[in-house]
mmCIF file of C-alpha atoms and ligand atoms in Angstrom:
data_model
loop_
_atom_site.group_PDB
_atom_site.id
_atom_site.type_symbol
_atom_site.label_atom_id
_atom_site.label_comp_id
_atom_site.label_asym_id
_atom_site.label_seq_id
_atom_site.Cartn_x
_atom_site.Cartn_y
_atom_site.Cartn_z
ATOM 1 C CA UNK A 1 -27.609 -9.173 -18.761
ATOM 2 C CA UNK A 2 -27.797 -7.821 -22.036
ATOM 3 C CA UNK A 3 -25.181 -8.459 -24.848
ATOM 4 C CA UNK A 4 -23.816 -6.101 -27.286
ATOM 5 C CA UNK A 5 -23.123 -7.882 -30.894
ATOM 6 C CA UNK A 6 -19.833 -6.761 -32.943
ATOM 7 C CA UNK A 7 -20.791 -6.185 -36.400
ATOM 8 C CA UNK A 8 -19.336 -9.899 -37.095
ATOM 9 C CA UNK A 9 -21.585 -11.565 -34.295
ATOM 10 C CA UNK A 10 -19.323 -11.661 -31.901
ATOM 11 C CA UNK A 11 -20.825 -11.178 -28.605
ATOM 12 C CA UNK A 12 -19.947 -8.246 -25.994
ATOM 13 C CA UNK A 13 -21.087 -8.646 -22.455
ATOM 14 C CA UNK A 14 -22.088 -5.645 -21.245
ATOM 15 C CA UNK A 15 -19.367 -4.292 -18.420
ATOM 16 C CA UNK A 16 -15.486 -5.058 -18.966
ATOM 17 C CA UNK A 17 -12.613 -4.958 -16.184
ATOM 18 C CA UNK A 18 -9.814 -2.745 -16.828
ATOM 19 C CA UNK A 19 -6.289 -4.098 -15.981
ATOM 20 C CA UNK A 20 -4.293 -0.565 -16.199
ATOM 21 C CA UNK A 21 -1.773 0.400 -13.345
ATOM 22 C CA UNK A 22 -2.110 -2.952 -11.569
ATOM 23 C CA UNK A 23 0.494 -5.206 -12.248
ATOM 24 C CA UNK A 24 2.806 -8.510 -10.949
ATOM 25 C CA UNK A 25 0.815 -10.622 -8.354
ATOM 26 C CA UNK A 26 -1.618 -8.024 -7.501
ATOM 27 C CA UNK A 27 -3.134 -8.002 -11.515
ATOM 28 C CA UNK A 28 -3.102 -11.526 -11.147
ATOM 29 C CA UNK A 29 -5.389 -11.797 -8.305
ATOM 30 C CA UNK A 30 -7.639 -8.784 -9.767
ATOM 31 C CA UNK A 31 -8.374 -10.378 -12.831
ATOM 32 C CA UNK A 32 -9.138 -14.037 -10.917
ATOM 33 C CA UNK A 33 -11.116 -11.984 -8.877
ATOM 34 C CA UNK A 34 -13.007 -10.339 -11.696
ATOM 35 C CA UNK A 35 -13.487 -13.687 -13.217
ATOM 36 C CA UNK A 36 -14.638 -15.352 -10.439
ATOM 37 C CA UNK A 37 -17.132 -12.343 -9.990
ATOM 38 C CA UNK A 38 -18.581 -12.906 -13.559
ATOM 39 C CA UNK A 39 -16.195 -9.850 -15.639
ATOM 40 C CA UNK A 40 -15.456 -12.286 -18.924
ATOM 41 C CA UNK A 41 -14.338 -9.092 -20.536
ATOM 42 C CA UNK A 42 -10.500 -8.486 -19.454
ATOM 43 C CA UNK A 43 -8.665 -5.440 -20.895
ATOM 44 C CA UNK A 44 -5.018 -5.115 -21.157
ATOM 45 C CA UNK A 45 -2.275 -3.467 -23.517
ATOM 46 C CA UNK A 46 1.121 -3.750 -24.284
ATOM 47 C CA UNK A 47 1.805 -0.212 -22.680
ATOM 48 C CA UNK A 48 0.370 -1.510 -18.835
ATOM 49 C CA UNK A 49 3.369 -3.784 -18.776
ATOM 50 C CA UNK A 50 1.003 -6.892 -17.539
ATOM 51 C CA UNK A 51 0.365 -9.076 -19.911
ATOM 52 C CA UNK A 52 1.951 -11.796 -18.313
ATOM 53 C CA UNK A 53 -0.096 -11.572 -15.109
ATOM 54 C CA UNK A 54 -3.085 -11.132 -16.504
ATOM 55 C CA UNK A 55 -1.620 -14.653 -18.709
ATOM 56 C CA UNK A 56 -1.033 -16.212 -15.698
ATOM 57 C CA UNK A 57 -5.012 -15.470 -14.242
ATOM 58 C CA UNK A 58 -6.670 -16.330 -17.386
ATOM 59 C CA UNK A 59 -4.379 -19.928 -16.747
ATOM 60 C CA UNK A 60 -5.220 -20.581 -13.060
ATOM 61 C CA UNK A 61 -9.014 -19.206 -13.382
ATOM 62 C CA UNK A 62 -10.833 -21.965 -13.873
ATOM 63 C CA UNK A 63 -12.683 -20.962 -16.255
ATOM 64 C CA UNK A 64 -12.451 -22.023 -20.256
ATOM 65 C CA UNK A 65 -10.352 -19.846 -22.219
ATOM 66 C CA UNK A 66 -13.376 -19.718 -24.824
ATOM 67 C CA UNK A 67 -15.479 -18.330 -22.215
ATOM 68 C CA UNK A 68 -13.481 -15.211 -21.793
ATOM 69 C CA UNK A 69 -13.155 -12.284 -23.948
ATOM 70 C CA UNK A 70 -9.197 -10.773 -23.654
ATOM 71 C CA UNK A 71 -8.095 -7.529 -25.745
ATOM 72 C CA UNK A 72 -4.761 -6.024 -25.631
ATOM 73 C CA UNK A 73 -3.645 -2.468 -27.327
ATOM 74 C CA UNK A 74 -1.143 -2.147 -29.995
ATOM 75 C CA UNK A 75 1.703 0.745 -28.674
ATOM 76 C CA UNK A 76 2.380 3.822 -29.934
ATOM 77 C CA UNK A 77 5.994 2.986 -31.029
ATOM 78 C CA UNK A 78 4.945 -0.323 -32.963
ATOM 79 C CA UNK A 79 3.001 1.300 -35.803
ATOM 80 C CA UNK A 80 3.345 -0.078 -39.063
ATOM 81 C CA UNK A 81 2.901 -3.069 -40.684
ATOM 82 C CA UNK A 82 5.723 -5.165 -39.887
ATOM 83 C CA UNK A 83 5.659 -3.091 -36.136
ATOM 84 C CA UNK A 84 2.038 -4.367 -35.850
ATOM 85 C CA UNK A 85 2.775 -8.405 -36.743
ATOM 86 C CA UNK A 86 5.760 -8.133 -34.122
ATOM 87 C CA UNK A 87 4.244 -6.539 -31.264
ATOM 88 C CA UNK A 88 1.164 -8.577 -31.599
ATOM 89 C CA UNK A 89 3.223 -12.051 -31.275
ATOM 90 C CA UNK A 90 4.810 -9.876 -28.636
ATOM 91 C CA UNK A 91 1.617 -10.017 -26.609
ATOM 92 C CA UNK A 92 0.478 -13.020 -27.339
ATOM 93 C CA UNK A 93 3.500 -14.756 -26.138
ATOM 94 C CA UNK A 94 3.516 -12.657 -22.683
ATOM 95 C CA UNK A 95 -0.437 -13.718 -22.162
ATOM 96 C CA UNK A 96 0.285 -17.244 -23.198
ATOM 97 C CA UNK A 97 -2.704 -17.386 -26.026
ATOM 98 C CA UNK A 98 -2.787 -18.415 -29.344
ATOM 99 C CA UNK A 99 -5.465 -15.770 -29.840
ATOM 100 C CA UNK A 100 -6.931 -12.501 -29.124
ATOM 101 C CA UNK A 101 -10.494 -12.098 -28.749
ATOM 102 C CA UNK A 102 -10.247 -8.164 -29.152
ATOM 103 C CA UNK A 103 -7.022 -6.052 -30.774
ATOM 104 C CA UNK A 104 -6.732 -2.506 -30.876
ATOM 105 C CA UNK A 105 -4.661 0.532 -32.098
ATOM 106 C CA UNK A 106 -3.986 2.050 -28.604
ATOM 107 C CA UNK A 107 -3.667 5.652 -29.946
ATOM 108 C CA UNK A 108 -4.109 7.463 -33.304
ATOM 109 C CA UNK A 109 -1.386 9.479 -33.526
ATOM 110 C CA UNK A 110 1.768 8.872 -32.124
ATOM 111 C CA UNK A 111 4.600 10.794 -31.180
ATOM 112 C CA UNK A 112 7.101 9.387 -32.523
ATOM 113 C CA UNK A 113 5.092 9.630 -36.530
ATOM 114 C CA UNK A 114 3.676 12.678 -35.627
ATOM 115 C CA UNK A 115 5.737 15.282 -38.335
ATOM 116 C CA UNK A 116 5.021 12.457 -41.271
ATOM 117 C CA UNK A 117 1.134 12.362 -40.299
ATOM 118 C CA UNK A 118 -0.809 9.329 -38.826
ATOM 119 C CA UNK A 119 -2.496 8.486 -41.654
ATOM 120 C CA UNK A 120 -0.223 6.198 -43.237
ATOM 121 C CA UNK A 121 1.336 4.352 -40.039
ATOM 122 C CA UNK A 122 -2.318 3.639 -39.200
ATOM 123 C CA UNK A 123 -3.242 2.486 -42.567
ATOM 124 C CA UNK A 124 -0.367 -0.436 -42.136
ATOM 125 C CA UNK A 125 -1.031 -1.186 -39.171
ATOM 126 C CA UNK A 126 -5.040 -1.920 -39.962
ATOM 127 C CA UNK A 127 -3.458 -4.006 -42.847
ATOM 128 C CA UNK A 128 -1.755 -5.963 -40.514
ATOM 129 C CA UNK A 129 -4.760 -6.668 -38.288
ATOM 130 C CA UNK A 130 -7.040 -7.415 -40.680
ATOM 131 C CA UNK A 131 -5.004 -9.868 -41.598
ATOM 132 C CA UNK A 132 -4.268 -11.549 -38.617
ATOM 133 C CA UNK A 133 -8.222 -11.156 -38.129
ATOM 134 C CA UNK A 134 -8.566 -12.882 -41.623
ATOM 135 C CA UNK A 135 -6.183 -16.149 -40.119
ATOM 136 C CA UNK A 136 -8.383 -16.147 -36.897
ATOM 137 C CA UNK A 137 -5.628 -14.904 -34.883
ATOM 138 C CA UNK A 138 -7.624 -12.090 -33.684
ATOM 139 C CA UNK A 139 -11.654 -12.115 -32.961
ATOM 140 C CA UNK A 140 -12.329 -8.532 -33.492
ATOM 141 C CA UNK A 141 -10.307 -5.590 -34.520
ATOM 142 C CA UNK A 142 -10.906 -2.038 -33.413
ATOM 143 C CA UNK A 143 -9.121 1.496 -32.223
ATOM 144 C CA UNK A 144 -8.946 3.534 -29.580
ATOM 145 C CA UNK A 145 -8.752 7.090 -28.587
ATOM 146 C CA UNK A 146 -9.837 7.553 -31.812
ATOM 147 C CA UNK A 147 -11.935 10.814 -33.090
ATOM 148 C CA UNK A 148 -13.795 10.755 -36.292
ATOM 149 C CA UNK A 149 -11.090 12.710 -38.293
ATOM 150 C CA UNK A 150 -8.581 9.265 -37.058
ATOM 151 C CA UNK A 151 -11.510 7.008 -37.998
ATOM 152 C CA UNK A 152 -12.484 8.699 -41.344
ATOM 153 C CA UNK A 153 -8.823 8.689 -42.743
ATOM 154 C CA UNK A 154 -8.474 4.761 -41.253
ATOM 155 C CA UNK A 155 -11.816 4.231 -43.351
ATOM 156 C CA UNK A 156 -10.238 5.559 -46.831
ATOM 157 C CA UNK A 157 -8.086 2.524 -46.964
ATOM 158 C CA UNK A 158 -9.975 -0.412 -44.610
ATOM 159 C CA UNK A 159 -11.532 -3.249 -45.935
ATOM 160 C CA UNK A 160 -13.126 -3.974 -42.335
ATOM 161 C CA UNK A 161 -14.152 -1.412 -40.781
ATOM 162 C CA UNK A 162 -13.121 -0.914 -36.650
ATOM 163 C CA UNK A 163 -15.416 -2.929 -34.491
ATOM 164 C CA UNK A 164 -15.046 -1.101 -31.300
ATOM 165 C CA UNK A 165 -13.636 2.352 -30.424
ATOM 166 C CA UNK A 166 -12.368 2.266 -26.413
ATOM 167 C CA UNK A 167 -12.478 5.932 -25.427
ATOM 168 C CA UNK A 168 -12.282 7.782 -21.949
ATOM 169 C CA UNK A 169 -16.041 8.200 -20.942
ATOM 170 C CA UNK A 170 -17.585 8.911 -17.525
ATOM 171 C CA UNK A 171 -20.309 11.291 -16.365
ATOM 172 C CA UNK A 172 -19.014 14.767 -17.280
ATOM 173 C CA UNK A 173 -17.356 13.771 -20.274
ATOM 174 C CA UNK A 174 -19.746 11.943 -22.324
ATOM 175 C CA UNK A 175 -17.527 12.449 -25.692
ATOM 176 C CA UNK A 176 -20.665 13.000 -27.828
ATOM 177 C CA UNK A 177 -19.633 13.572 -31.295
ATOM 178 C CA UNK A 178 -17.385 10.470 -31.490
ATOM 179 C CA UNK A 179 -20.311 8.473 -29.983
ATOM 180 C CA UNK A 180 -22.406 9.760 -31.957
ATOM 181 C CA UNK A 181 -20.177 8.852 -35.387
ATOM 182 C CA UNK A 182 -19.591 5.647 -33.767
ATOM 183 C CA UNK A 183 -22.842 4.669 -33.320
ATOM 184 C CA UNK A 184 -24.091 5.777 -36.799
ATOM 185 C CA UNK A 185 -21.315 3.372 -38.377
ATOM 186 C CA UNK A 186 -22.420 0.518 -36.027
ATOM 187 C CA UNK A 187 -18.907 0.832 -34.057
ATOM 188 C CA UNK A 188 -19.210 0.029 -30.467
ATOM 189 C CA UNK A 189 -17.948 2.123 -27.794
ATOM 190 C CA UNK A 190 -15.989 0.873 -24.716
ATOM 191 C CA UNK A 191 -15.249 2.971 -21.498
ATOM 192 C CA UNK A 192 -12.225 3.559 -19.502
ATOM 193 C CA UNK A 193 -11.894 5.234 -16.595
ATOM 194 C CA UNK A 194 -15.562 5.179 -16.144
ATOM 195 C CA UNK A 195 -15.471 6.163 -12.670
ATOM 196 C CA UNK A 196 -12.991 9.057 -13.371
ATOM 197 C CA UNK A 197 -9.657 7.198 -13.540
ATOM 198 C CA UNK A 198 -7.320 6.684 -10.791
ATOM 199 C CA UNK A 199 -6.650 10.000 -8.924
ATOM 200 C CA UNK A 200 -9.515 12.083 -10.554
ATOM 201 C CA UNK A 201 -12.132 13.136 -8.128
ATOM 202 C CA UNK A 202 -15.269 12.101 -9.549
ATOM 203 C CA UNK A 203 -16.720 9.933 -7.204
ATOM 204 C CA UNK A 204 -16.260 12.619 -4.411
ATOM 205 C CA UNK A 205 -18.341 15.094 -6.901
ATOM 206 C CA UNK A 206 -21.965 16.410 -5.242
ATOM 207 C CA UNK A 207 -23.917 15.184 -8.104
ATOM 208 C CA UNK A 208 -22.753 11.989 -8.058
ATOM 209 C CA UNK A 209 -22.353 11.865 -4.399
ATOM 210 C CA UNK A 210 -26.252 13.024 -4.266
ATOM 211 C CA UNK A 211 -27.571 10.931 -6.944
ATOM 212 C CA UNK A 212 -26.136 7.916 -5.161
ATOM 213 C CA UNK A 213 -27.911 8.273 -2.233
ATOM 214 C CA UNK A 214 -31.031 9.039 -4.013
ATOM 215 C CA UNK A 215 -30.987 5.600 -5.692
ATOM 216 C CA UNK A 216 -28.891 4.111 -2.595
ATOM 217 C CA UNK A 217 -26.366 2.973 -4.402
ATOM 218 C CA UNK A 218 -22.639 3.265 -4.526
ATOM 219 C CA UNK A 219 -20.961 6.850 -6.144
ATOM 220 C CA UNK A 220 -19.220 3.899 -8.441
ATOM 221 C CA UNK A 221 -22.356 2.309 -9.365
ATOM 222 C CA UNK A 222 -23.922 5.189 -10.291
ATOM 223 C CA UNK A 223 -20.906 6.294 -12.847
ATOM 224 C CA UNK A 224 -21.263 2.269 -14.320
ATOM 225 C CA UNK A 225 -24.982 2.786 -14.283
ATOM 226 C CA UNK A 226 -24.750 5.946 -16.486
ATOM 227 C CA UNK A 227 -22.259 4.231 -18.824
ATOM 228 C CA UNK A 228 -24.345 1.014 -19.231
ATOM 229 C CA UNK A 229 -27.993 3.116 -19.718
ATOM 230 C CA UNK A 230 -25.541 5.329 -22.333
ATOM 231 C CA UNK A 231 -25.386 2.280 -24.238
ATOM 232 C CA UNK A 232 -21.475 1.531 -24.319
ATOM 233 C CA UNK A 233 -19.644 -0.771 -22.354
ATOM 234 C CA UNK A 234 -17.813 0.697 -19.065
ATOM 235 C CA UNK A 235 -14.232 -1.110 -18.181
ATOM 236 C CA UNK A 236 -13.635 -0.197 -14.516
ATOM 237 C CA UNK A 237 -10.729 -1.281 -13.138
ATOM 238 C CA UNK A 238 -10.183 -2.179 -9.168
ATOM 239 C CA UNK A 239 -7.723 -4.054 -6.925
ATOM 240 C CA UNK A 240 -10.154 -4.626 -4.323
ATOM 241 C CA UNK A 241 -12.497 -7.563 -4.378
ATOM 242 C CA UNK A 242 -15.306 -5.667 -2.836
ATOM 243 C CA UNK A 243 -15.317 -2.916 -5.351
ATOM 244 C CA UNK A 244 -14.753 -5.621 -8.427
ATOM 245 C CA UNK A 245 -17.783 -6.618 -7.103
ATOM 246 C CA UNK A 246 -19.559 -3.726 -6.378
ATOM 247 C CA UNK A 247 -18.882 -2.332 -9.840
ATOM 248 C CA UNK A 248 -20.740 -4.904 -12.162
ATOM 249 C CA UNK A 249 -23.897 -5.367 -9.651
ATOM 250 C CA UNK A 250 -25.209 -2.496 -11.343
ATOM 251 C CA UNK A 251 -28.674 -3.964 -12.854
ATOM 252 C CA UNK A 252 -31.655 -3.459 -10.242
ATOM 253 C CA UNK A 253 -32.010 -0.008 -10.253
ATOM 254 C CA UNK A 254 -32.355 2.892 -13.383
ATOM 255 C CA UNK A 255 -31.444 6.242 -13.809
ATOM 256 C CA UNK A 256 -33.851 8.597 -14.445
ATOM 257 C CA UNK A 257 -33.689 10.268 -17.822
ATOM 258 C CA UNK A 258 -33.730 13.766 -15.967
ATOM 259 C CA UNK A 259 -30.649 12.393 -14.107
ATOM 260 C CA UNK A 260 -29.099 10.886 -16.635
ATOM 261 C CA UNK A 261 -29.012 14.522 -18.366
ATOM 262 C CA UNK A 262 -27.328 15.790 -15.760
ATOM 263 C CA UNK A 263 -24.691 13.372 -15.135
ATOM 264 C CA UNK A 264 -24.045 13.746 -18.936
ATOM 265 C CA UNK A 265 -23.622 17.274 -18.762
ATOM 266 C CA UNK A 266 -22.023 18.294 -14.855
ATOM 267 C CA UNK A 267 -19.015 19.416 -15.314
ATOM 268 C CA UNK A 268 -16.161 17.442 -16.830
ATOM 269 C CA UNK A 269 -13.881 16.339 -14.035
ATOM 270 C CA UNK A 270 -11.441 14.560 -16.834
ATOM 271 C CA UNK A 271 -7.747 15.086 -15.960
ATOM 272 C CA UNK A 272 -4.617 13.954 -16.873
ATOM 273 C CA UNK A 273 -4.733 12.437 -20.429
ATOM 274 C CA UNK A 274 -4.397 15.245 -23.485
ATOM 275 C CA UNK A 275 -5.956 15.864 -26.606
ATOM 276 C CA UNK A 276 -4.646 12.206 -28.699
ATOM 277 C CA UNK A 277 -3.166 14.878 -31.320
ATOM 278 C CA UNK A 278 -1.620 16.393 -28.808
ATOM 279 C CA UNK A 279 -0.165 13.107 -26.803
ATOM 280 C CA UNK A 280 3.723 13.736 -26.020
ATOM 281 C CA UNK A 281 3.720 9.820 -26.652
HETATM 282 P P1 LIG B 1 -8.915 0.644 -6.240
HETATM 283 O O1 LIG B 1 -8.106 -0.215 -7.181
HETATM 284 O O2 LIG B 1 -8.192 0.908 -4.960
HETATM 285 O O3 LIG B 1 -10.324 0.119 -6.054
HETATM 286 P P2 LIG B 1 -11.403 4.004 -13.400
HETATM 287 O O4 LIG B 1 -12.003 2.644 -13.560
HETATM 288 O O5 LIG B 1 -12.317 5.119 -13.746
HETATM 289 O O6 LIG B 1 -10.073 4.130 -14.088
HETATM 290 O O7 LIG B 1 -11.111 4.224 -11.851
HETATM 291 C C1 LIG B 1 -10.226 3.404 -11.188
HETATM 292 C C2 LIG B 1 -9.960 3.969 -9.818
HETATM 293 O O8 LIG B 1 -11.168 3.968 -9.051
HETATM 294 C C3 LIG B 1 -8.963 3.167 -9.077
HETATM 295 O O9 LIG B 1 -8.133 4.044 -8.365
HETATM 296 C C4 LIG B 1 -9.770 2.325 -8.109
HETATM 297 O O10 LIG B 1 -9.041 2.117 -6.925
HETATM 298 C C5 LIG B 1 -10.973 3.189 -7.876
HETATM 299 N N1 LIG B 1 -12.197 2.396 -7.692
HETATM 300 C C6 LIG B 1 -12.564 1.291 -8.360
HETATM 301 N N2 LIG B 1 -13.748 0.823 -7.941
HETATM 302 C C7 LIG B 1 -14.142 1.658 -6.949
HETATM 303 C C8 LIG B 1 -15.268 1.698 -6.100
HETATM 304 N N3 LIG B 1 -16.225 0.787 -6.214
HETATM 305 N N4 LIG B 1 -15.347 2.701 -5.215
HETATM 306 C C9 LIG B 1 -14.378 3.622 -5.095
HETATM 307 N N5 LIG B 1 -13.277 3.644 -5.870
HETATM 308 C C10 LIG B 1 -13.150 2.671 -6.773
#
């Protein structure tokens, strides 16, 4: 399987699991599962509330710590330098690490800073992790939800730039122009809800329902499929072993370019999460 490299080396396999809405004893068997099934890229954040279980998997997985990639999210309320240190001991304390391989700013622009602007709150917090990425404390620093107006304000004040941007991306809502600016400044792009989040109806779409049987396939594969062959990394997140497993056996068969343009542009089926300027959170 192909890796993606971070623009400090670090290596990026190329599908991650995403942790959000499953928590308690139930996100601790996911992620084992995941792990067992060959996912070494495990995404949490403060805001999902299971940090601890996904501690507790990455403890009675088996497999070395050093083999495994973990992120967590900084929350919207903990902007700000001081904010930032705290919440990020926070985490590490509920996963049980002394380190985070990944770190990001959940969201650009909070509610709670929205009438002073989110330029500065950002700015301190990126102080704060590039510090903590400067003691080792964190592998690789990046955002999230982030357009290129968040990123090019972050960038007036950064000495290192973001190293990944996780945005929502899935066949219908390809996100171009922040790809595009991402991918021109070497950031990489991660997925969620690459199979159109929980409750969206996606998979039950007749494109996707039609390409799948065309490359027999599963509807989920397919949406991994298109995220992989878009060149960004797809996190999708399942309780069920089957469909952990399903969802990263993805590499013998290729979308079509033809196809592939129409996945990218069907209609976009995203619901439920606004504008990030327009967030009431
Ligand atoms: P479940 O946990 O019951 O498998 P996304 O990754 O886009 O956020 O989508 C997650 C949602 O898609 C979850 O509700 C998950 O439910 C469901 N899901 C995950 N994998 C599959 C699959 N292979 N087939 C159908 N639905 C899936």
């Amino acid at each position: 399987m192909q890796q993606f490299k971070l623009s400090n080396g670090i290596k990026i396999p190329p599908i991650g699991f995403g942790t959000a809405l499953a928590n308690g004893r139930q996100a601790v068997e996911a992620v084992k599962n995941a792990i067992s099934l060959g996912y070494r890229l495990i995404d949490t954040a403060a805001s999902y509330k299971n940090e601890e279980s996904v501690g507790i998997a990455i403890k009675e997985c088996g497999v070395p710590r050093e083999e495994l990639l973990i992120t967590s999210k900084l929350w919207n309320d903990d902007h700000g330098y001081d904010s930032t240190l705290k919440a990020f001991e926070q985490s590490l304390k509920w996963l049980g690490l002394d380190y985070l391989d990944i770190y990001l700013i959940h969201w650009p622009n909070p509610l709670k800073f929205r009438a002073e602007g989110y330029e500065r709150h950002n700015a301190e917090s990126w102080k704060a992790m590039e510090e903590l990425y400067a003691a080792g404390k964190i592998k690789a620093i990046g955002v999230s939800n982030f357009m290129p107006h968040h990123l090019e304000a972050l960038l007036k004040t950064a000495s290192v730039q973001p190293m990944i941007n996780q945005i929502r991306m899935h066949p219908g809502h390809s996100q171009k122009e922040t790809v595009d600016y991402c991918r021109k400044k070497g950031i990489l792009i991660e997925a969620y809800s690459p199979l159109g989040g929980t409750g969206g109806n996606l998979l039950s779409m007749p494109l996707i329902q039609d390409l799948a049987k065309k490359y027999q396939v599963s509807v989920s594969q397919l949406c991994v499929r298109w995220g992989v062959q878009m060149g960004i990394v797809p996190l999708p997140k399942s309780a069920n072993l089957d469909r952990i497993k399903e969802n990263i056996n993805v590499f013998d068969f290729e979308i079509s370019l033809e196809d592939m343009d129409s996945l990218t542009n069907m209609s976009d089926e995203a619901k439920g999460l606004p504008h990030p300027d327009e967030a009431r959170f």
